[in-house]
Coordinates of N, CA, C and O and ligand atoms in Angstrom, one line a residue:
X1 N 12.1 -18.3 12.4 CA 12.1 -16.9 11.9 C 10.7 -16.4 11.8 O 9.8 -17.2 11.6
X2 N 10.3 -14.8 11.9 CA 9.3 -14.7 12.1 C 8.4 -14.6 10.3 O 9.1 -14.5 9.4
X3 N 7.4 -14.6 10.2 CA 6.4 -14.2 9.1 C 5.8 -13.1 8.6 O 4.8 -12.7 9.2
X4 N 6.4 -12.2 7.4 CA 6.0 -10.8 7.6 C 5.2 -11.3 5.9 O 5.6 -11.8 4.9
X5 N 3.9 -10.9 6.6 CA 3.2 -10.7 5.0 C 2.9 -9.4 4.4 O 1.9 -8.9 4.8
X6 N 3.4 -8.9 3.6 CA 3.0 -7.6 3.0 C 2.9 -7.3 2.0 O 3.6 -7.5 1.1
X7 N 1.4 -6.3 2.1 CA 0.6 -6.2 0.6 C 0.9 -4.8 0.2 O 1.0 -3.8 1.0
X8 N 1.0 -4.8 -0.9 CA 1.6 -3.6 -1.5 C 0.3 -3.1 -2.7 O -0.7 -3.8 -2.8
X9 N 0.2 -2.3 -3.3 CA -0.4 -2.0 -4.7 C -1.1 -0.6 -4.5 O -1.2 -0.1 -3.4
X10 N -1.8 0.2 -5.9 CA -2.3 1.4 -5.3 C -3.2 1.8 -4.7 O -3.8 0.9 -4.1
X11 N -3.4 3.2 -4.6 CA -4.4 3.6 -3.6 C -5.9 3.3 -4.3 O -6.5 3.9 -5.3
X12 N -6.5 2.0 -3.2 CA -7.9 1.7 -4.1 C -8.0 0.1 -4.3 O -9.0 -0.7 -4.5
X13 N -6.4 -0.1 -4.2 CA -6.2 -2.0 -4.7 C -6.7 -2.8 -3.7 O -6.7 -4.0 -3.8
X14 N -7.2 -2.3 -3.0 CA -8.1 -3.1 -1.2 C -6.9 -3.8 -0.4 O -7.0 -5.0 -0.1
X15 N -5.8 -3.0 -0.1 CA -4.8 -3.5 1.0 C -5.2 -3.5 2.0 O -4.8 -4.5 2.6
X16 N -5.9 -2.9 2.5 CA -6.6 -2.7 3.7 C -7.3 -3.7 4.2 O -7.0 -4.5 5.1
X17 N -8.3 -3.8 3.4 CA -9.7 -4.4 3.3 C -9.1 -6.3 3.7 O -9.4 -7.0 4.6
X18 N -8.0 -6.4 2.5 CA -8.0 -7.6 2.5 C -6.8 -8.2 3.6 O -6.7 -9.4 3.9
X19 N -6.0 -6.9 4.1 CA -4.9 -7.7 5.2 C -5.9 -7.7 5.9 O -5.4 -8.4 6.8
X20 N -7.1 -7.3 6.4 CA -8.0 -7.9 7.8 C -9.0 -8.8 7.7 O -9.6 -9.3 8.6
X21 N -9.4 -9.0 6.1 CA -10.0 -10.4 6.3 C -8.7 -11.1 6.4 O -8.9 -11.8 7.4
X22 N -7.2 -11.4 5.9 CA -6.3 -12.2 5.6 C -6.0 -12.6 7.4 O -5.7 -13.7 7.9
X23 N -6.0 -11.4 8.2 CA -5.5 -11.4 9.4 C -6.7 -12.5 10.3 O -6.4 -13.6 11.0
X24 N -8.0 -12.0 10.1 CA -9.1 -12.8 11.0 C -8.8 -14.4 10.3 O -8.8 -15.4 11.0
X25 N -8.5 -14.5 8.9 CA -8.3 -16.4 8.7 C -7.2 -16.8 9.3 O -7.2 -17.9 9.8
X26 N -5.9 -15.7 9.3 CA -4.5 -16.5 9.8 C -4.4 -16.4 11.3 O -3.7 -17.3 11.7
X27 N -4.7 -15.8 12.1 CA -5.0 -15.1 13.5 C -3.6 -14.5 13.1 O -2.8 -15.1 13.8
X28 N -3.3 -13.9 12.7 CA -1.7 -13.2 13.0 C -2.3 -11.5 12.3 O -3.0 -11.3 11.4
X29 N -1.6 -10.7 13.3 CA -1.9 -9.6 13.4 C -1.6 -8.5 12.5 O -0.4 -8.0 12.3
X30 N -2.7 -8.0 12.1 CA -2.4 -6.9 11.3 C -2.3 -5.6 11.6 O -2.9 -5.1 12.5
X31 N -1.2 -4.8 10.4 CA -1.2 -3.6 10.9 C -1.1 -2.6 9.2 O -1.1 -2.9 8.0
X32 N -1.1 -1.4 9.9 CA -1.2 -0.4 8.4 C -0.4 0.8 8.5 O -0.5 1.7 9.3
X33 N 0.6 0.6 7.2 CA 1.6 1.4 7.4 C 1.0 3.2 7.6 O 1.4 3.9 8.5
X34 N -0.1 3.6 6.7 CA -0.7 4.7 7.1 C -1.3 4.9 8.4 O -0.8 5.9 9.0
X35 N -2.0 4.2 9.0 CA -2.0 4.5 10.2 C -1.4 4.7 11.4 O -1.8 5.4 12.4
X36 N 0.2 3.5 11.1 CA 1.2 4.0 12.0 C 1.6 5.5 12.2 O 1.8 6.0 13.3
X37 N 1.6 6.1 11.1 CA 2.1 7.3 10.6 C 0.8 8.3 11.5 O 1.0 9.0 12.5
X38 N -0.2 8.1 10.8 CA -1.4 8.8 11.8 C -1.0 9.0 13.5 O -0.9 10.0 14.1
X39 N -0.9 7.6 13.8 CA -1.1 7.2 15.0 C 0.1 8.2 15.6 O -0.1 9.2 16.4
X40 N 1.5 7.7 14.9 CA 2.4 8.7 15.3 C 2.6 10.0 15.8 O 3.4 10.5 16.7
X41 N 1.6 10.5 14.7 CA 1.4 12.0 14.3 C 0.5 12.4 15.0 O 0.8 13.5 15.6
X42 N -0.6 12.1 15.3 CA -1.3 12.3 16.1 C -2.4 13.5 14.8 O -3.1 14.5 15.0
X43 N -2.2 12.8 13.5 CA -2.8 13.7 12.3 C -3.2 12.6 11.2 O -2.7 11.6 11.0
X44 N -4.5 13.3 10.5 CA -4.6 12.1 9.4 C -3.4 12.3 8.2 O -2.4 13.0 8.1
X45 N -3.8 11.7 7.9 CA -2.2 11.6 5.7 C -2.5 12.9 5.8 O -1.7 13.7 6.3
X46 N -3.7 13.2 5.3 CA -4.4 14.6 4.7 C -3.4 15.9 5.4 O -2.7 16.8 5.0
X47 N -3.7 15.5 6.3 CA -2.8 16.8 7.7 C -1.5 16.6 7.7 O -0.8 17.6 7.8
X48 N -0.8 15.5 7.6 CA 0.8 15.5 7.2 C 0.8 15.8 6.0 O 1.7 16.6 5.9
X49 N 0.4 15.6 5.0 CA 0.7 16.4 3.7 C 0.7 17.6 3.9 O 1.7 18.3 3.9
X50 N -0.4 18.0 4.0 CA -0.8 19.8 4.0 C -0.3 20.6 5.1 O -0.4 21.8 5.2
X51 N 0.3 19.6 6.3 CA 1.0 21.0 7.1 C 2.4 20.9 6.7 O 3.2 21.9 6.6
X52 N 2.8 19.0 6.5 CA 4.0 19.0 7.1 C 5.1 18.6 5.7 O 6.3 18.7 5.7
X53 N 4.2 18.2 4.4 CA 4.5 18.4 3.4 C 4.5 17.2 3.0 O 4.3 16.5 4.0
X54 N 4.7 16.3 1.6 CA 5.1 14.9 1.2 C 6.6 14.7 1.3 O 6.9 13.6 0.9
X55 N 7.2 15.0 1.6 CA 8.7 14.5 1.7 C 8.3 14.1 3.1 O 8.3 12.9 3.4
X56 N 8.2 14.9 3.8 CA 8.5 14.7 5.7 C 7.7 13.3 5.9 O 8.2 12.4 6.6
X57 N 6.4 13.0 5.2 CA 5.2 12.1 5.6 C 6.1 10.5 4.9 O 6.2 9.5 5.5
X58 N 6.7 10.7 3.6 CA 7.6 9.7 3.1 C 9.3 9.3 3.9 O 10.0 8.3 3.7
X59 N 9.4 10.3 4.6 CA 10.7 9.7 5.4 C 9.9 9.2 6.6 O 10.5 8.3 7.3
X60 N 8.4 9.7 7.2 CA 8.6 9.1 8.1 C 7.9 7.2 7.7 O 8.0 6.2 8.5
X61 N 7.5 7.2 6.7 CA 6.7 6.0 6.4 C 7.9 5.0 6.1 O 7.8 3.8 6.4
X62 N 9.3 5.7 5.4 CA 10.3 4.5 5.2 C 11.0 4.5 6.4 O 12.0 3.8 6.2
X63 N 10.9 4.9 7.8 CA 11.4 4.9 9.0 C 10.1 4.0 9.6 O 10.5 3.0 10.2
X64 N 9.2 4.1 9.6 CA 8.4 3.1 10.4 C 8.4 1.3 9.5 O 8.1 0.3 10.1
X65 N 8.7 1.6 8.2 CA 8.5 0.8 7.4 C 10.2 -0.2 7.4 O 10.1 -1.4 7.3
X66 N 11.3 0.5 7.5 CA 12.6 0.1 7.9 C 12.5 -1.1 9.2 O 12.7 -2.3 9.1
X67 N 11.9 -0.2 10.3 CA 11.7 -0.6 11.8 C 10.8 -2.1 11.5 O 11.3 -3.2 11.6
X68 N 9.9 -1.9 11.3 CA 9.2 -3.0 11.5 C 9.8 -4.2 10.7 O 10.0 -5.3 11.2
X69 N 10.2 -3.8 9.3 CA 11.3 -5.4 8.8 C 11.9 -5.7 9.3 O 12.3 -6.8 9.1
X70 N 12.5 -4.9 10.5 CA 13.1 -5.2 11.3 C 13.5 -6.4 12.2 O 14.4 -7.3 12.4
X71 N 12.3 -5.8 12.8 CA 11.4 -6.9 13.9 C 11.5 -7.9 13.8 O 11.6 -8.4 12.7
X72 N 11.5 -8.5 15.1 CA 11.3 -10.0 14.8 C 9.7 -10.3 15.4 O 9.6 -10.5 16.6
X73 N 8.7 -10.3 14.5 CA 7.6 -9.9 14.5 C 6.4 -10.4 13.7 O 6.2 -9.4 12.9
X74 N 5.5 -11.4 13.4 CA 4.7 -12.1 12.8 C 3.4 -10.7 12.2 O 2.7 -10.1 13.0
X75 N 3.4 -10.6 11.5 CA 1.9 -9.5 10.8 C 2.1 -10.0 9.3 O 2.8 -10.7 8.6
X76 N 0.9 -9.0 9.3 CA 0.2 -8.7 8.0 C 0.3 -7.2 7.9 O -0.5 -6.5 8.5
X77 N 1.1 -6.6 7.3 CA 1.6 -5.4 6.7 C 0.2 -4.9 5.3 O -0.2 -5.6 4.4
X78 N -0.1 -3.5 5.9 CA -0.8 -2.9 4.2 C 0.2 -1.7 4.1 O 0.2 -0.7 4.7
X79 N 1.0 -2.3 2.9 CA 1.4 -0.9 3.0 C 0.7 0.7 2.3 O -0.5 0.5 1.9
X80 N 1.1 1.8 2.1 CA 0.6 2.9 1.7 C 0.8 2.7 -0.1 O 1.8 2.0 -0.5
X81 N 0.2 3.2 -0.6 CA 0.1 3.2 -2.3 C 1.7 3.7 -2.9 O 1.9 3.3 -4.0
X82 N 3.1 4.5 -2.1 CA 3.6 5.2 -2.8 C 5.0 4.3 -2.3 O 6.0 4.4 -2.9
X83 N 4.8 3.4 -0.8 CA 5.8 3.4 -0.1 C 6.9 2.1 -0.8 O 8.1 2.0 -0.4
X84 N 6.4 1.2 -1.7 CA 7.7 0.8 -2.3 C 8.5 1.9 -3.6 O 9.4 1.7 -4.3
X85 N 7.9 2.7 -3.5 CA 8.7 4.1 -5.0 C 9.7 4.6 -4.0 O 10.8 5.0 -4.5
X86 N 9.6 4.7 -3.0 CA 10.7 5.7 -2.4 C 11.7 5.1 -1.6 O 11.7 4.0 -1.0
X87 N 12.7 6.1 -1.7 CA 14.1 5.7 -0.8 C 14.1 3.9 -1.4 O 13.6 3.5 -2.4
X88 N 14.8 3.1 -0.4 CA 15.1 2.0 -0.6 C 13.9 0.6 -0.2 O 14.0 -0.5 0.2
X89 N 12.9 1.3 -0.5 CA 11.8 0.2 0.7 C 11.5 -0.7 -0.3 O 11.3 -1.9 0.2
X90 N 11.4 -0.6 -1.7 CA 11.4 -1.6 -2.7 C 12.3 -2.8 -2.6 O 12.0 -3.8 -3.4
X91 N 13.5 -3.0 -2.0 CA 14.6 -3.7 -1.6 C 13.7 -4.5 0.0 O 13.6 -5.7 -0.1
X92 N 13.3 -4.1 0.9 CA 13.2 -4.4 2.0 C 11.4 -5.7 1.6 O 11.0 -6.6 2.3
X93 N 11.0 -5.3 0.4 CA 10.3 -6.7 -0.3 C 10.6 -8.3 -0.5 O 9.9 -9.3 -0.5
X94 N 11.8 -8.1 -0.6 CA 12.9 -9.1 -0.8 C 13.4 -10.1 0.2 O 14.1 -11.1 0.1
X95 N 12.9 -9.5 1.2 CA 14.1 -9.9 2.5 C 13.4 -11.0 2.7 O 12.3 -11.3 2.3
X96 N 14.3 -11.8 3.5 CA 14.1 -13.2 3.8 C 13.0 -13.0 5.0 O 12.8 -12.0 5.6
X97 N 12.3 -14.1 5.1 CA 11.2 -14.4 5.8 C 9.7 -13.7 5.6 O 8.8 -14.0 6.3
X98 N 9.6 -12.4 4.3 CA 8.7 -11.5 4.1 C 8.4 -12.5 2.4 O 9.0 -12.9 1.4
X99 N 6.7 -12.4 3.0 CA 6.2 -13.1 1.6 C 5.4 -11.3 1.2 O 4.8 -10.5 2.0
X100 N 5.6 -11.1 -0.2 CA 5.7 -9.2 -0.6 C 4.3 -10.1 -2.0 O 4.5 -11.0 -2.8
X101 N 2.9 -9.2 -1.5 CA 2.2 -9.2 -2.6 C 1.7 -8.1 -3.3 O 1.3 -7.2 -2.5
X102 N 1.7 -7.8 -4.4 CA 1.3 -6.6 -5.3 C -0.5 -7.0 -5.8 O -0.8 -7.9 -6.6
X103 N -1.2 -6.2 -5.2 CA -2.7 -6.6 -5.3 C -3.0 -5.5 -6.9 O -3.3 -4.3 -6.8
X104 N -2.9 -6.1 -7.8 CA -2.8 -5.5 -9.3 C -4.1 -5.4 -9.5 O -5.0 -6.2 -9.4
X105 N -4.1 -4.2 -9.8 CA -5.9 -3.8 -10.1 C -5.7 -2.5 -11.5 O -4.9 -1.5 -11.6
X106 N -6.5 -2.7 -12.2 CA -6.4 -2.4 -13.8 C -6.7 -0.6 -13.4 O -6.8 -0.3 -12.2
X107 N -6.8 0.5 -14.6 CA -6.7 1.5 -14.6 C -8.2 1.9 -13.9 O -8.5 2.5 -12.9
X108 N -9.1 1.0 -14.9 CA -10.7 1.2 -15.1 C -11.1 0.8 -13.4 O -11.8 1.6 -12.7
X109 N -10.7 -0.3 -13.0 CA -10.8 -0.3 -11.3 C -10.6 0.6 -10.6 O -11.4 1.1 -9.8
X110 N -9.3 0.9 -10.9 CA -9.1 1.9 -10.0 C -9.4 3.0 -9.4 O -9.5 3.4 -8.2
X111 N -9.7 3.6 -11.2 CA -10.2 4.6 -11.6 C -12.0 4.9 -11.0 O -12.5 5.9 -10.6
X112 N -12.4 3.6 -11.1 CA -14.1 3.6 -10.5 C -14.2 3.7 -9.2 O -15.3 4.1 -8.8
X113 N -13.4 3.3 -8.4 CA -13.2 3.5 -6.6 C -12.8 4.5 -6.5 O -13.4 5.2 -5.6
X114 N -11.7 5.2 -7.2 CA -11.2 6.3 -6.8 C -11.9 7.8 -6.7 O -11.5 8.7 -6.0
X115 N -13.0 7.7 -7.7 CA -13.6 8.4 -8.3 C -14.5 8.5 -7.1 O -15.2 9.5 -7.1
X116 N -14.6 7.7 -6.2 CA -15.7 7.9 -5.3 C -15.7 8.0 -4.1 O -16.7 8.4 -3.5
X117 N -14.2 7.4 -3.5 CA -13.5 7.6 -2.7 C -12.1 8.8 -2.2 O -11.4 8.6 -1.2
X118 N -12.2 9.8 -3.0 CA -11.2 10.6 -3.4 C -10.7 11.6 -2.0 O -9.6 11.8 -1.7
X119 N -11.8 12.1 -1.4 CA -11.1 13.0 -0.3 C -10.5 13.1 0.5 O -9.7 14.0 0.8
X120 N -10.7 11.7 1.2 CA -9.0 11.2 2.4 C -7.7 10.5 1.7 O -7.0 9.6 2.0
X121 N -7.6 11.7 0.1 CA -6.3 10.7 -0.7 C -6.1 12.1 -1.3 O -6.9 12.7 -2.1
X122 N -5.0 12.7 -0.9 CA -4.2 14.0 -1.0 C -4.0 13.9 -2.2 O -4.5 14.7 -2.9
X123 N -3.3 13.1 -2.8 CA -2.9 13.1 -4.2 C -3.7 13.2 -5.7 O -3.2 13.4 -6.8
X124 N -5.4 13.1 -5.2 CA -6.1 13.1 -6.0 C -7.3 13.9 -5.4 O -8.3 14.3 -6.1
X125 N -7.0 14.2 -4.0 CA -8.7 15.0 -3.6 C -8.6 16.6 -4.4 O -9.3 17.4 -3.8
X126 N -8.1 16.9 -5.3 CA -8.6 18.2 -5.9 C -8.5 17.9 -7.4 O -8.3 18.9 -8.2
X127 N -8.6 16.7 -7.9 CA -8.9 16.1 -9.2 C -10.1 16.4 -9.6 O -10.7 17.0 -8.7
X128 N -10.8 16.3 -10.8 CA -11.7 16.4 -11.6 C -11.9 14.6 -11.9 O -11.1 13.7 -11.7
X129 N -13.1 14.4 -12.6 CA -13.5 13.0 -12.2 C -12.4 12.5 -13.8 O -12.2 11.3 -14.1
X130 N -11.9 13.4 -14.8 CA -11.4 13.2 -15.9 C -9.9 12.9 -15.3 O -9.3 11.9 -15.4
X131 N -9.6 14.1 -14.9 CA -7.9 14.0 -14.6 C -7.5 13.0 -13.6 O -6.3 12.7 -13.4
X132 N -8.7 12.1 -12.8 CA -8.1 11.1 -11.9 C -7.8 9.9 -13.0 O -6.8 9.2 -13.0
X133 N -8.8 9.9 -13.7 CA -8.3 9.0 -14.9 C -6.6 8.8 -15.4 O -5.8 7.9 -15.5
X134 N -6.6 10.2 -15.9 CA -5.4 10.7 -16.1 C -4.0 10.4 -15.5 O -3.0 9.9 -15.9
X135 N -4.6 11.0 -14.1 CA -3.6 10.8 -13.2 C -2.9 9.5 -12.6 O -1.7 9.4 -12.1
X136 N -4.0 8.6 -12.8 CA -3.6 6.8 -12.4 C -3.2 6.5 -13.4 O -2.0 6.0 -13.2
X137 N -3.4 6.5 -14.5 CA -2.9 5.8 -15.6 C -1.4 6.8 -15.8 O -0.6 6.2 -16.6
X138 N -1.2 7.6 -15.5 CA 0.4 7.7 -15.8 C 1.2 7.4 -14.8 O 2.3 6.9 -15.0
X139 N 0.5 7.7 -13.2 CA 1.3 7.2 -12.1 C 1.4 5.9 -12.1 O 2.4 5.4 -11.6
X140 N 0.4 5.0 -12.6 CA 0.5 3.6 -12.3 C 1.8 3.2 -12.9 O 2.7 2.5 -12.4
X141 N 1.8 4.1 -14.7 CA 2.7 3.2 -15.1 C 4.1 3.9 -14.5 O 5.0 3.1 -14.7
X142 N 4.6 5.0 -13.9 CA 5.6 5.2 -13.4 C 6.0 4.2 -12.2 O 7.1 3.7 -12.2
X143 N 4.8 3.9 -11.3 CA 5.1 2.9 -10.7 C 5.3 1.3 -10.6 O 5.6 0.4 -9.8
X144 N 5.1 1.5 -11.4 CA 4.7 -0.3 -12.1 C 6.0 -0.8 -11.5 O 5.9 -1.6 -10.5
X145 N 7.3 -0.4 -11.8 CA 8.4 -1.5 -11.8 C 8.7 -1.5 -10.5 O 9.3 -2.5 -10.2
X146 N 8.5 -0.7 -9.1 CA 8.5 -0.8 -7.7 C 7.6 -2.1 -7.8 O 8.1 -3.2 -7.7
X147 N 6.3 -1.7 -8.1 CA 5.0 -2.6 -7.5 C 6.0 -4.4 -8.1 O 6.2 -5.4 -7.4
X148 N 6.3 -4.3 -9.2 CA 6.8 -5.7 -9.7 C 8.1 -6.1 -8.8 O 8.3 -7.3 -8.7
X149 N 8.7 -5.3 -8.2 CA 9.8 -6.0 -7.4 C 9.0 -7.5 -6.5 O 9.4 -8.6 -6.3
X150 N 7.9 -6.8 -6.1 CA 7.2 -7.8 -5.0 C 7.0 -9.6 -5.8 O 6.6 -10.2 -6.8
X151 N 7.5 -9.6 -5.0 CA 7.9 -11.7 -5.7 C 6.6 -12.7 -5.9 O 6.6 -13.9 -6.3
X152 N 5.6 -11.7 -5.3 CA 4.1 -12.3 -6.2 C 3.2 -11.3 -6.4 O 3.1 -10.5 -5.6
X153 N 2.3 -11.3 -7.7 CA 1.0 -10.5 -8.0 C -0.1 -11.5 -8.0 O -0.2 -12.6 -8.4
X154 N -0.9 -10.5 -7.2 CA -2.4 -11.1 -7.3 C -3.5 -10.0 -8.4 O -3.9 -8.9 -8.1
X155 N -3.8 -10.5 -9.3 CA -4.5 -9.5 -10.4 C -5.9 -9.5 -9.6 O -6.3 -10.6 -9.6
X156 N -6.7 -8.8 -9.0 CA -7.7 -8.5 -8.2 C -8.7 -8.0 -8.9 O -9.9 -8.1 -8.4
X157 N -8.7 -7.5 -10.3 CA -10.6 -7.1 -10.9 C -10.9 -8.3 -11.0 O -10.4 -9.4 -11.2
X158 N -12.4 -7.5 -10.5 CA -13.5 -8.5 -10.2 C -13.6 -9.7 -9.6 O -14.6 -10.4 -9.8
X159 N -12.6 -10.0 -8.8 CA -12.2 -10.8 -7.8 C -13.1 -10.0 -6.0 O -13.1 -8.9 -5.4
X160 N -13.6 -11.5 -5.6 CA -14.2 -10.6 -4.4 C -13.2 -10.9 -3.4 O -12.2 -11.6 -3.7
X161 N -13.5 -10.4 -2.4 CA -12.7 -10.7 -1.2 C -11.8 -11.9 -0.7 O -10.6 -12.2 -0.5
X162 N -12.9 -12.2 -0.6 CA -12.7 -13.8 -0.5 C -11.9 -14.6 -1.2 O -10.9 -15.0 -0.7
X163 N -12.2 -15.0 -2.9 CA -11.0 -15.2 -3.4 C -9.8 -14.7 -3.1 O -8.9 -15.4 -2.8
X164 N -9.6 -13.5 -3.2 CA -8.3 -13.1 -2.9 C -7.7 -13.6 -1.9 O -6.5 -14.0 -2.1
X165 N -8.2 -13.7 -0.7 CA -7.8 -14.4 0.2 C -7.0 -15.6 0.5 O -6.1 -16.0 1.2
X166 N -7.8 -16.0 -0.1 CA -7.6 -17.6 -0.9 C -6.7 -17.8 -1.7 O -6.0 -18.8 -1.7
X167 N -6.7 -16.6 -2.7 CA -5.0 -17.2 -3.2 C -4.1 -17.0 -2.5 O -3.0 -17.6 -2.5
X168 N -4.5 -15.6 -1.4 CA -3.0 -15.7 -0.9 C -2.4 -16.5 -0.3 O -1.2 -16.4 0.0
X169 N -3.7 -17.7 0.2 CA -3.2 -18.7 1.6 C -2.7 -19.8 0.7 O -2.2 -20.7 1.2
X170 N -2.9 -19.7 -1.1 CA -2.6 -20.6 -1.6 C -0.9 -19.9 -2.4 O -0.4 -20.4 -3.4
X171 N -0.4 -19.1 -1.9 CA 0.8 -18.8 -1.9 C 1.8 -18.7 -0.6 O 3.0 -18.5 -0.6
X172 N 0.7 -18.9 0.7 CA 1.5 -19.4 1.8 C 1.4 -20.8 1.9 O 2.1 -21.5 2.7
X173 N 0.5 -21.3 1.2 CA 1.2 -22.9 1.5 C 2.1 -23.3 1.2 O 2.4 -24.5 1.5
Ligands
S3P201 C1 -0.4 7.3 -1.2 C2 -1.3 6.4 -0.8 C3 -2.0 6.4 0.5 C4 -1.2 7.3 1.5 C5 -0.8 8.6 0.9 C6 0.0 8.5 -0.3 C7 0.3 7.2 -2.5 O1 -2.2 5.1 1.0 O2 0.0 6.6 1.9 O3 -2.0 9.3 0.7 O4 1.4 7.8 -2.7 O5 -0.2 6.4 -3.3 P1 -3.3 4.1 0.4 O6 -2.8 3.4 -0.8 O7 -3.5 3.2 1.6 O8 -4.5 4.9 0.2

């Protein structure tokens, strides 16, 4: 059966970052649910939000996101910050052969990357450096019980790379 590893948590939690160091240790190939969507689209997030709206950008992310559990197919999955909250993709965490991690990173983390990183992230690029505060700390906790479906957390402040890595290979052993 094949190996799907997928990291889940919000925008800021280092999904990214860390499925391509996790990919260069395991040699198994990574991919990213946002950029499939790009790639698709032939547009960044920013451009599918603002032309084509948030609903259209989330059916297509649980349609690329359906397809690939699909597969019979070895990766390392990052997914997008929103895509276990919607439709049924919080269920497709579960599935047999898919090890599902939630990279848990506190308000004040999040809050300090975000704060600096904000313009290629629609949901916060016309915030004020107060209301992103604001804004994570109520979304997080709306999202909390998606992110907990995932059948392991890795708590990530102040954890470097590296560690993280390292637990996760100490949850695939
Ligand atoms: C989103 C997170 C983004 C991207 C889109 C919406 C969210 O992904 O999918 O901007 O709803 O939290 P990242 O978490 O990779 O930034």
């Amino acid at each position: 059966m094949s190996l799907k590893i997928v990291l889940l948590g919000y925008m800021g939690s280092g999904k990214s970052v860390i499925a391509r160091k996790l990919s260069e240790k395991l040699d198994v190939k990574c991919l990213d649910l946002d950029e499939i969507v790009e790639l698709n689209e032939n547009l960044s997030i920013e451009s599918v939000f603002k032309n084509k709206g948030e609903l259209y950008f989330r059916k297509l992310e649980n349609k690329f996101f359906t397809e690939l559990m699909n597969a019979d197919e070895d990766f390392i999955l990052s997914l997008g910050g929103g895509t276990p909250c919607y439709f049924d993709n919080h269920l497709l965490l579960k599935k047999e052969g898919v090890v599902a991690i939630y990279l848990k990173a506190s308000i004040e983390t999040l809050s300090t990357r975000l704060i600096l990183d904000k313009e290629a992230r629609p949901l916060i690029s016309n915030l004020s450096t107060i209301e992103i505060k604001e804004f994570i700390a109520k979304h997080l906790f709306e999202r909390s019980f998606y992110y907990h479906q995932a059948p392991n957390v890795i708590v990530v402040d102040s954890k470097s790379i590296s560690q993280i890595v390292e637990e996760i290979s100490s949850i695939l052993a």
